[in-house]
């Protein structure tokens, strides 16, 4: 029998994964589940593209990296658009099933944390075992991401291919720590911005993605604030106040630091 659309996409299994816990069922719980499951799928695709970007950077594949950054920027726009759908759920609708989430929380999304690690925003201080359990796949993936070079580390490889001098303090740092802005790196980026128009296109694509990620963080914070106000998060986090800590923290800080010199 020929392969079918349903079999190829495992649709029957996928459509069985939405299991509301409220009884009798609260209408908007299905919306809440579907949106968050779709988010996790977009996170998976984003990680797939970020891993390709790493390879592109180290292989000096300029146009491959530009193409993938345009794709993940479009994914970010889609993530923001999904918040528009989620905002059709009123605070009262969410309250009707919120207690069914028990300790489940978006803070526990291993994939989103992986994405942060892949981008260079590392958190070695997090208690992964408590969050996910040492035997979970999420725990294992996070440990791998923590120990791996980030997109920014591979970006340094690309800059080196372009003739940039990257200080040893940057390239030889502990990869388990977050990438940090560096004045010498900024100086080299600025030189390339002004001398290599094709490389400048990459820098703008990276900045577009970074802006899109910050936009999503902001919209997510406002959605949570609009929905639960000052209540604590379901996982025991500080809710809105915790989420606000991540606002306006760019991934590619060196690209933002030189904007006034362009």
Coordinates of N, CA, C and O in Angstrom, one line a residue, residues 19-193:
X19 N -5.1 16.1 25.5 CA -5.9 15.5 26.6 C -6.3 16.5 27.7 O -5.5 16.6 28.6
X20 N -7.3 17.3 27.5 CA -7.8 18.2 28.6 C -8.0 17.5 29.9 O -8.4 16.4 29.9
X21 N -7.6 18.2 31.0 CA -7.7 17.5 32.3 C -8.9 18.0 33.1 O -9.3 17.4 34.1
X22 N -9.6 19.1 32.6 CA -10.7 19.6 33.3 C -11.9 18.7 33.1 O -12.1 18.1 32.1
X23 N -12.8 18.5 34.2 CA -14.0 17.7 34.1 C -15.1 18.3 34.9 O -14.9 18.5 36.1
X24 N -16.2 18.7 34.2 CA -16.4 18.6 32.8 C -15.4 19.5 32.0 O -14.9 20.5 32.5
X25 N -15.2 19.2 30.7 CA -14.2 19.9 29.9 C -14.5 21.4 29.8 O -15.6 21.8 29.6
X26 N -13.4 22.2 30.1 CA -13.5 23.6 29.9 C -13.1 23.9 28.5 O -12.1 23.4 28.0
X27 N -14.0 24.7 27.8 CA -13.8 24.9 26.3 C -12.4 25.3 25.9 O -11.8 24.8 25.0
X28 N -11.8 26.3 26.6 CA -10.6 26.9 26.2 C -9.3 26.1 26.6 O -8.2 26.5 26.2
X29 N -9.5 25.0 27.3 CA -8.3 24.2 27.6 C -7.7 23.6 26.4 O -6.5 23.4 26.2
X30 N -8.6 23.2 25.4 CA -8.1 22.7 24.1 C -7.2 23.7 23.4 O -6.1 23.4 22.9
X31 N -7.7 24.9 23.4 CA -6.9 26.0 22.8 C -5.5 26.1 23.4 O -4.5 26.2 22.8
X32 N -5.5 26.1 24.7 CA -4.3 26.2 25.5 C -3.3 25.1 25.2 O -2.1 25.3 25.0
X33 N -3.8 23.9 25.1 CA -2.9 22.7 24.9 C -2.4 22.8 23.5 O -1.2 22.6 23.2
X34 N -3.2 23.0 22.5 CA -2.8 23.1 21.1 C -1.7 24.1 20.8 O -0.7 23.9 20.2
X35 N -2.0 25.3 21.3 CA -1.0 26.4 21.1 C 0.4 26.0 21.7 O 1.4 26.2 21.0
X36 N 0.4 25.5 22.9 CA 1.7 25.1 23.5 C 2.4 23.9 22.8 O 3.6 23.9 22.7
X37 N 1.6 23.0 22.4 CA 2.2 21.9 21.6 C 2.8 22.4 20.3 O 3.9 21.9 19.9
X38 N 2.1 23.3 19.7 CA 2.6 23.8 18.4 C 3.9 24.7 18.7 O 4.8 24.6 17.9
X39 N 3.9 25.4 19.8 CA 5.1 26.1 20.2 C 6.3 25.2 20.2 O 7.4 25.5 19.7
X40 N 6.1 24.0 20.9 CA 7.2 23.1 21.0 C 7.7 22.6 19.7 O 8.9 22.3 19.5
X41 N 6.8 22.4 18.7 CA 7.2 22.0 17.4 C 8.0 23.1 16.7 O 9.0 22.8 16.0
X42 N 7.6 24.3 16.9 CA 8.4 25.5 16.3 C 9.7 25.6 17.0 O 10.7 25.9 16.3
X43 N 9.8 25.3 18.3 CA 11.1 25.3 19.0 C 12.0 24.2 18.4 O 13.2 24.4 18.2
X44 N 11.4 23.1 18.1 CA 12.2 22.0 17.5 C 12.7 22.4 16.2 O 13.9 22.1 15.9
X45 N 11.9 23.0 15.3 CA 12.4 23.4 14.0 C 13.5 24.5 14.2 O 14.5 24.5 13.4
X46 N 13.3 25.4 15.1 CA 14.3 26.5 15.3 C 15.6 25.9 15.7 O 16.7 26.3 15.2
X47 N 15.6 24.9 16.6 CA 16.9 24.2 17.0 C 17.5 23.5 15.8 O 18.7 23.6 15.6
X48 N 16.7 22.9 14.9 CA 17.2 22.3 13.7 C 17.9 23.3 12.8 O 19.0 23.0 12.3
X49 N 17.3 24.5 12.7 CA 17.9 25.5 11.9 C 19.2 26.1 12.5 O 20.2 26.4 11.9
X50 N 19.2 26.3 13.9 CA 20.3 26.8 14.6 C 21.5 25.9 14.4 O 22.7 26.3 14.3
X51 N 21.3 24.6 14.5 CA 22.4 23.6 14.3 C 23.0 23.7 12.9 O 24.2 23.6 12.7
X52 N 22.1 24.0 11.9 CA 22.6 24.2 10.5 C 23.4 25.5 10.5 O 24.5 25.5 9.8
X53 N 22.9 26.5 11.1 CA 23.7 27.8 11.1 C 25.1 27.6 11.7 O 26.1 28.2 11.2
X54 N 25.2 26.8 12.7 CA 26.5 26.5 13.3 C 27.4 25.9 12.2 O 28.6 26.4 12.1
X55 N 26.9 24.9 11.5 CA 27.7 24.3 10.5 C 28.0 25.3 9.4 O 29.2 25.3 8.9
X56 N 27.1 26.1 9.0 CA 27.3 27.1 8.0 C 28.4 28.1 8.4 O 29.3 28.4 7.6
X57 N 28.4 28.5 9.6 CA 29.4 29.5 10.1 C 30.8 28.9 10.0 O 31.7 29.5 9.5
X58 N 30.9 27.7 10.6 CA 32.2 27.1 10.6 C 32.7 26.7 9.2 O 33.9 26.6 9.0
X59 N 31.8 26.5 8.3 CA 32.2 26.1 6.9 C 32.3 27.3 6.0 O 32.5 27.2 4.8
X60 N 32.1 28.5 6.6 CA 32.2 29.8 5.8 C 31.1 29.9 4.8 O 31.3 30.4 3.7
X61 N 29.9 29.3 5.1 CA 28.8 29.3 4.1 C 27.9 30.5 4.4 O 26.9 30.4 5.2
X62 N 28.3 31.7 3.9 CA 27.6 32.9 4.2 C 26.1 32.8 3.8 O 25.2 33.2 4.6
X63 N 25.8 32.4 2.6 CA 24.5 32.5 2.1 C 23.6 31.4 2.7 O 22.4 31.6 2.9
X64 N 24.2 30.3 3.1 CA 23.4 29.3 3.8 C 23.0 29.8 5.2 O 21.8 29.6 5.6
X65 N 23.9 30.6 5.9 CA 23.5 31.1 7.2 C 22.4 32.2 7.0 O 21.5 32.3 7.8
X66 N 22.6 33.1 6.0 CA 21.6 34.1 5.7 C 20.2 33.5 5.5 O 19.2 33.9 6.1
X67 N 20.2 32.4 4.7 CA 18.9 31.8 4.4 C 18.2 31.2 5.7 O 17.0 31.4 5.9
X68 N 19.0 30.6 6.5 CA 18.4 30.0 7.7 C 18.0 31.1 8.7 O 17.0 30.9 9.5
X69 N 18.8 32.2 8.8 CA 18.4 33.2 9.7 C 17.1 33.9 9.3 O 16.2 34.2 10.1
X70 N 16.9 34.0 8.0 CA 15.6 34.5 7.5 C 14.4 33.5 7.9 O 13.3 34.0 8.2
X71 N 14.7 32.2 7.8 CA 13.7 31.3 8.2 C 13.3 31.4 9.6 O 12.1 31.4 10.0
X72 N 14.3 31.4 10.5 CA 14.0 31.4 12.0 C 13.4 32.8 12.4 O 12.6 32.9 13.3
X73 N 13.7 33.8 11.6 CA 13.1 35.1 11.9 C 11.6 35.0 11.5 O 10.7 35.5 12.3
X74 N 11.3 34.3 10.5 CA 9.9 34.1 10.1 C 9.1 33.2 11.1 O 8.0 33.5 11.4
X75 N 9.9 32.3 11.7 CA 9.3 31.4 12.8 C 8.9 32.3 14.0 O 7.9 32.2 14.6
X76 N 9.8 33.3 14.3 CA 9.6 34.2 15.4 C 8.3 35.0 15.2 O 7.5 35.2 16.1
X77 N 8.1 35.4 13.9 CA 6.9 36.2 13.6 C 5.6 35.3 13.8 O 4.6 35.8 14.3
X78 N 5.8 34.0 13.5 CA 4.7 33.1 13.7 C 4.4 32.9 15.1 O 3.2 32.8 15.5
X79 N 5.4 32.8 15.9 CA 5.2 32.6 17.4 C 4.5 33.8 18.0 O 3.6 33.6 18.8
X80 N 4.8 35.0 17.5 CA 4.1 36.2 18.0 C 2.6 36.1 17.5 O 1.7 36.4 18.3
X81 N 2.4 35.7 16.3 CA 1.1 35.6 15.8 C 0.2 34.6 16.6 O -1.0 34.8 16.8
X82 N 0.8 33.5 17.1 CA 0.1 32.6 17.9 C -0.4 33.2 19.2 O -1.4 32.8 19.8
X83 N 0.4 34.2 19.7 CA -0.1 34.9 20.9 C -1.4 35.6 20.7 O -2.2 35.7 21.6
X84 N -1.6 36.1 19.5 CA -2.8 36.8 19.1 C -4.0 35.8 19.3 O -5.1 36.2 19.8
X85 N -3.8 34.5 18.9 CA -4.8 33.5 19.1 C -5.0 33.2 20.5 O -6.2 33.2 21.0
X86 N -3.9 33.1 21.3 CA -4.1 32.8 22.7 C -4.8 33.9 23.5 O -5.5 33.6 24.5
X87 N -4.6 35.1 23.0 CA -5.2 36.2 23.7 C -6.7 36.3 23.5 O -7.4 37.1 24.1
X88 N -7.3 35.4 22.7 CA -8.7 35.3 22.6 C -9.3 34.6 23.8 O -10.5 34.6 24.0
X89 N -8.5 34.0 24.6 CA -8.9 33.4 25.8 C -8.9 34.4 26.9 O -7.9 35.0 27.2
X90 N -10.0 34.6 27.6 CA -10.1 35.6 28.7 C -9.4 35.1 30.0 O -9.3 33.9 30.1
X91 N -9.0 36.0 30.9 CA -8.5 35.6 32.2 C -9.4 34.6 32.9 O -9.0 33.7 33.6
X92 N -10.7 34.9 32.8 CA -11.7 34.0 33.5 C -11.7 32.6 32.9 O -11.8 31.6 33.6
X93 N -11.6 32.5 31.6 CA -11.5 31.2 30.9 C -10.3 30.4 31.4 O -10.4 29.2 31.6
X94 N -9.1 31.1 31.5 CA -7.9 30.4 31.9 C -8.1 30.0 33.4 O -7.7 28.8 33.7
X95 N -8.6 30.8 34.2 CA -8.8 30.5 35.6 C -9.7 29.2 35.8 O -9.5 28.5 36.8
X96 N -10.6 29.0 34.8 CA -11.5 27.9 35.0 C -10.8 26.5 34.9 O -11.3 25.5 35.4
X97 N -9.6 26.5 34.3 CA -8.9 25.2 34.3 C -7.4 25.3 34.8 O -6.7 24.3 34.8
X98 N -7.0 26.5 35.2 CA -5.6 26.7 35.6 C -5.1 25.7 36.7 O -4.0 25.2 36.6
X99 N -6.0 25.5 37.7 CA -5.6 24.6 38.7 C -5.3 23.2 38.3 O -4.5 22.4 38.9
X100 N -5.8 22.8 37.1 CA -5.6 21.5 36.5 C -4.1 21.3 36.1 O -3.6 20.2 35.9
X101 N -3.4 22.5 35.9 CA -2.0 22.4 35.4 C -1.1 21.9 36.6 O 0.0 21.5 36.3
X102 N -1.6 22.1 37.8 CA -0.8 21.7 39.0 C 0.5 22.4 39.0 O 0.6 23.6 38.9
X103 N 1.6 21.6 38.9 CA 3.0 22.3 38.9 C 3.5 22.5 37.5 O 4.7 22.9 37.3
X104 N 2.7 22.1 36.5 CA 3.2 22.2 35.1 C 3.3 23.7 34.7 O 2.5 24.5 35.1
X105 N 4.4 24.1 34.1 CA 4.7 25.5 33.8 C 5.6 25.6 32.5 O 6.4 24.7 32.2
X106 N 5.4 26.7 31.7 CA 6.2 26.9 30.6 C 7.7 27.1 31.0 O 8.6 26.9 30.1
X107 N 7.9 27.4 32.2 CA 9.3 27.5 32.7 C 10.0 26.2 32.5 O 11.3 26.1 32.4
X108 N 9.3 25.1 32.5 CA 9.8 23.8 32.4 C 10.1 23.3 30.9 O 10.5 22.2 30.7
X109 N 9.9 24.2 30.0 CA 10.1 23.8 28.6 C 11.6 23.6 28.3 O 12.4 24.6 28.2
X110 N 12.0 22.3 28.3 CA 13.4 22.0 28.0 C 13.9 22.5 26.7 O 15.0 23.0 26.5
X111 N 13.0 22.5 25.7 CA 13.4 22.9 24.3 C 13.7 24.4 24.3 O 14.6 24.8 23.6
X112 N 12.8 25.2 25.0 CA 13.1 26.7 24.9 C 14.5 26.9 25.6 O 15.2 27.8 25.2
X113 N 14.7 26.2 26.7 CA 16.0 26.4 27.4 C 17.1 25.9 26.5 O 18.2 26.6 26.4
X114 N 16.9 24.9 25.8 CA 17.9 24.4 24.8 C 18.2 25.5 23.8 O 19.4 25.7 23.4
X115 N 17.1 26.1 23.3 CA 17.3 27.2 22.3 C 18.1 28.3 22.8 O 19.0 28.8 22.2
X116 N 17.9 28.7 24.1 CA 18.7 29.7 24.7 C 20.2 29.3 24.8 O 21.1 30.1 24.5
X117 N 20.4 28.1 25.2 CA 21.8 27.6 25.3 C 22.4 27.6 23.9 O 23.6 27.9 23.8
X118 N 21.7 27.1 22.9 CA 22.3 27.1 21.6 C 22.7 28.4 21.1 O 23.6 28.6 20.3
X119 N 21.9 29.5 21.5 CA 22.2 30.8 21.1 C 23.3 31.5 21.9 O 23.7 32.6 21.6
X120 N 23.7 30.8 23.0 CA 24.8 31.4 23.8 C 24.4 31.9 25.1 O 25.2 32.4 25.9
X121 N 23.1 31.8 25.5 CA 22.6 32.3 26.8 C 22.6 31.1 27.7 O 21.5 30.5 27.9
X122 N 23.7 30.7 28.3 CA 23.9 29.5 29.1 C 23.5 29.8 30.6 O 23.6 30.9 31.1
X123 N 23.0 28.7 31.2 CA 22.6 28.8 32.6 C 23.1 27.6 33.3 O 22.3 26.7 33.6
X124 N 24.4 27.5 33.6 CA 25.0 26.3 34.3 C 24.5 26.2 35.7 O 24.6 25.1 36.3
X125 N 23.9 27.3 36.3 CA 23.5 27.3 37.7 C 22.1 26.7 37.9 O 21.7 26.4 39.0
X126 N 21.4 26.4 36.8 CA 20.1 25.8 36.9 C 20.1 24.4 37.4 O 21.0 23.7 37.0
X127 N 19.2 24.0 38.2 CA 19.1 22.6 38.7 C 18.3 21.8 37.7 O 17.1 21.6 37.9
X128 N 19.0 21.3 36.7 CA 18.3 20.5 35.7 C 17.7 19.3 36.2 O 16.6 18.9 35.8
X129 N 18.4 18.7 37.2 CA 17.8 17.4 37.8 C 16.5 17.6 38.4 O 15.6 16.9 38.3
X130 N 16.4 18.8 39.2 CA 15.1 19.1 39.8 C 14.0 19.4 38.9 O 12.8 19.1 39.1
X131 N 14.4 20.1 37.8 CA 13.4 20.6 36.8 C 12.9 19.4 35.9 O 11.7 19.4 35.6
X132 N 13.8 18.5 35.5 CA 13.4 17.5 34.5 C 13.6 16.1 34.9 O 13.1 15.2 34.3
X133 N 14.4 15.9 36.0 CA 14.8 14.5 36.4 C 16.0 14.0 35.6 O 16.1 14.2 34.3
X134 N 16.9 13.4 36.2 CA 18.2 13.0 35.6 C 18.0 11.9 34.4 O 18.9 11.8 33.6
X135 N 16.9 11.2 34.4 CA 16.7 10.2 33.4 C 15.9 10.7 32.2 O 15.6 9.9 31.3
X136 N 15.5 12.0 32.2 CA 14.6 12.5 31.2 C 15.5 12.9 29.9 O 16.7 13.1 30.0
X137 N 14.8 12.9 28.8 CA 15.5 13.3 27.5 C 15.9 14.7 27.6 O 16.9 15.1 27.1
X138 N 15.0 15.5 28.2 CA 15.2 17.0 28.3 C 16.5 17.3 29.1 O 17.3 18.1 28.7
X139 N 16.7 16.5 30.2 CA 17.9 16.7 31.0 C 19.2 16.4 30.1 O 20.2 17.1 30.1
X140 N 19.1 15.3 29.4 CA 20.3 14.9 28.6 C 20.6 15.9 27.5 O 21.8 16.2 27.2
X141 N 19.5 16.4 26.8 CA 19.7 17.3 25.8 C 20.3 18.6 26.3 O 21.2 19.2 25.7
X142 N 19.8 19.1 27.5 CA 20.3 20.3 28.0 C 21.8 20.2 28.4 O 22.6 21.1 28.2
X143 N 22.2 19.1 29.0 CA 23.6 18.9 29.3 C 24.5 18.9 28.1 O 25.5 19.5 28.1
X144 N 24.0 18.3 27.0 CA 24.7 18.4 25.7 C 24.8 19.8 25.2 O 25.9 20.2 24.8
X145 N 23.7 20.5 25.2 CA 23.8 21.9 24.8 C 24.7 22.8 25.6 O 25.4 23.7 25.1
X146 N 24.6 22.5 26.9 CA 25.5 23.3 27.8 C 27.0 23.1 27.5 O 27.7 24.1 27.6
X147 N 27.3 21.9 27.2 CA 28.7 21.6 26.9 C 29.2 21.9 25.5 O 30.4 21.8 25.2
X148 N 28.2 22.3 24.6 CA 28.5 22.5 23.2 C 28.8 24.0 22.9 O 28.4 24.9 23.7
X149 N 29.5 24.3 21.9 CA 29.8 25.6 21.4 C 28.4 26.2 20.9 O 27.7 25.5 20.3
X150 N 28.2 27.5 21.2 CA 27.0 28.1 20.8 C 27.0 28.6 19.4 O 28.1 28.6 18.7
X151 N 25.9 29.1 18.9 CA 25.8 29.8 17.6 C 26.9 30.9 17.5 O 27.6 31.1 16.5
X152 N 27.0 31.7 18.6 CA 27.9 32.8 18.6 C 29.4 32.3 18.5 O 30.2 32.9 17.9
X153 N 29.7 31.2 19.2 CA 31.0 30.6 19.1 C 31.4 30.3 17.6 O 32.5 30.5 17.2
X154 N 30.4 29.7 16.9 CA 30.6 29.4 15.5 C 30.6 30.6 14.7 O 31.3 30.7 13.6
X155 N 29.9 31.7 15.1 CA 30.0 33.0 14.4 C 31.4 33.5 14.5 O 31.9 34.1 13.5
X156 N 32.1 33.3 15.6 CA 33.5 33.7 15.7 C 34.3 33.0 14.6 O 35.3 33.6 14.0
X157 N 34.0 31.7 14.4 CA 34.7 31.0 13.3 C 34.5 31.7 12.0 O 35.5 31.9 11.2
X158 N 33.3 32.1 11.7 CA 32.9 32.8 10.5 C 33.7 34.1 10.3 O 34.3 34.4 9.3
X159 N 33.7 34.9 11.4 CA 34.4 36.1 11.4 C 35.9 35.9 11.1 O 36.6 36.7 10.4
X160 N 36.5 34.8 11.6 CA 37.8 34.5 11.4 C 38.1 34.2 9.9 O 39.1 34.6 9.3
X161 N 37.1 33.5 9.3 CA 37.2 33.2 7.8 C 37.2 34.5 7.0 O 37.8 34.6 6.0
X162 N 36.6 35.6 7.6 CA 36.5 36.9 6.9 C 37.7 37.7 7.2 O 37.7 38.9 6.8
X163 N 38.6 37.2 7.9 CA 39.9 38.0 8.2 C 39.8 38.7 9.5 O 40.8 39.5 9.8
X164 N 38.8 38.5 10.3 CA 38.7 39.2 11.6 C 39.7 38.6 12.6 O 39.9 37.4 12.6
X165 N 40.2 39.4 13.5 CA 41.0 38.9 14.6 C 40.2 38.9 15.8 O 39.7 39.9 16.4
X166 N 39.9 37.6 16.3 CA 39.0 37.4 17.5 C 39.9 37.1 18.7 O 40.8 36.2 18.6
X167 N 39.8 37.9 19.8 CA 40.7 37.7 20.9 C 40.6 36.3 21.5 O 39.5 35.7 21.6
X168 N 41.7 35.8 22.0 CA 41.7 34.4 22.6 C 40.8 34.4 23.8 O 40.2 33.3 24.1
X169 N 40.7 35.5 24.5 CA 39.8 35.5 25.7 C 38.4 35.1 25.4 O 37.6 34.7 26.2
X170 N 38.0 35.4 24.1 CA 36.7 35.1 23.6 C 36.6 33.7 23.1 O 35.6 32.9 23.5
X171 N 37.5 33.3 22.3 CA 37.4 32.0 21.7 C 37.8 30.8 22.6 O 37.4 29.7 22.4
X172 N 38.6 31.1 23.6 CA 39.0 30.0 24.5 C 38.3 30.1 25.9 O 38.7 29.4 26.8
X173 N 37.2 30.8 26.0 CA 36.5 30.8 27.3 C 35.8 29.5 27.5 O 35.6 28.7 26.6
X174 N 35.3 29.3 28.7 CA 34.5 28.1 29.1 C 33.2 28.2 28.3 O 32.4 29.1 28.5
X175 N 32.9 27.2 27.5 CA 31.7 27.2 26.7 C 30.5 27.0 27.5 O 29.3 27.2 27.0
X176 N 30.6 26.7 28.8 CA 29.5 26.5 29.6 C 29.0 27.8 30.2 O 28.0 27.9 30.9
X177 N 29.7 28.9 29.9 CA 29.3 30.2 30.3 C 28.7 31.0 29.1 O 28.9 30.7 28.0
X178 N 27.9 32.0 29.5 CA 27.2 32.8 28.4 C 28.2 33.6 27.6 O 29.2 34.0 28.1
X179 N 27.9 33.7 26.3 CA 28.7 34.7 25.5 C 28.4 36.1 26.0 O 27.3 36.4 26.4
X180 N 29.5 36.9 26.0 CA 29.4 38.3 26.4 C 29.9 39.2 25.3 O 30.8 38.8 24.5
X181 N 29.4 40.5 25.3 CA 29.9 41.4 24.3 C 31.4 41.7 24.5 O 31.9 41.6 25.6
X182 N 32.1 42.1 23.4 CA 33.5 42.3 23.5 C 33.8 43.4 22.5 O 33.5 43.4 21.4
X183 N 34.5 44.4 23.0 CA 34.9 45.6 22.2 C 35.7 45.3 21.0 O 35.5 45.9 19.9
X184 N 36.6 44.4 21.1 CA 37.5 44.0 20.0 C 36.7 43.3 18.9 O 36.9 43.6 17.7
X185 N 35.8 42.5 19.3 CA 34.9 41.8 18.3 C 34.0 42.8 17.6 O 33.8 42.8 16.4
X186 N 33.5 43.8 18.4 CA 32.7 44.9 17.8 C 33.5 45.7 16.8 O 32.9 46.0 15.7
X187 N 34.7 45.9 17.1 CA 35.5 46.7 16.1 C 35.7 45.9 14.8 O 35.6 46.5 13.7
X188 N 35.9 44.6 14.9 CA 36.0 43.8 13.7 C 34.7 43.7 12.9 O 34.7 43.8 11.7
X189 N 33.6 43.6 13.6 CA 32.3 43.5 13.0 C 32.0 44.8 12.2 O 31.5 44.9 11.1
X190 N 32.3 45.9 12.9 CA 32.1 47.3 12.3 C 32.9 47.4 11.0 O 32.4 47.9 10.0
X191 N 34.2 46.9 11.0 CA 35.0 47.0 9.8 C 34.4 46.2 8.7 O 34.3 46.6 7.5
X192 N 33.9 45.0 9.0 CA 33.3 44.1 8.0 C 31.9 44.7 7.5 O 31.6 44.6 6.3
X193 N 31.2 45.4 8.4 CA 30.0 46.0 8.0 C 30.3 47.0 6.9 O 29.5 47.2 5.9

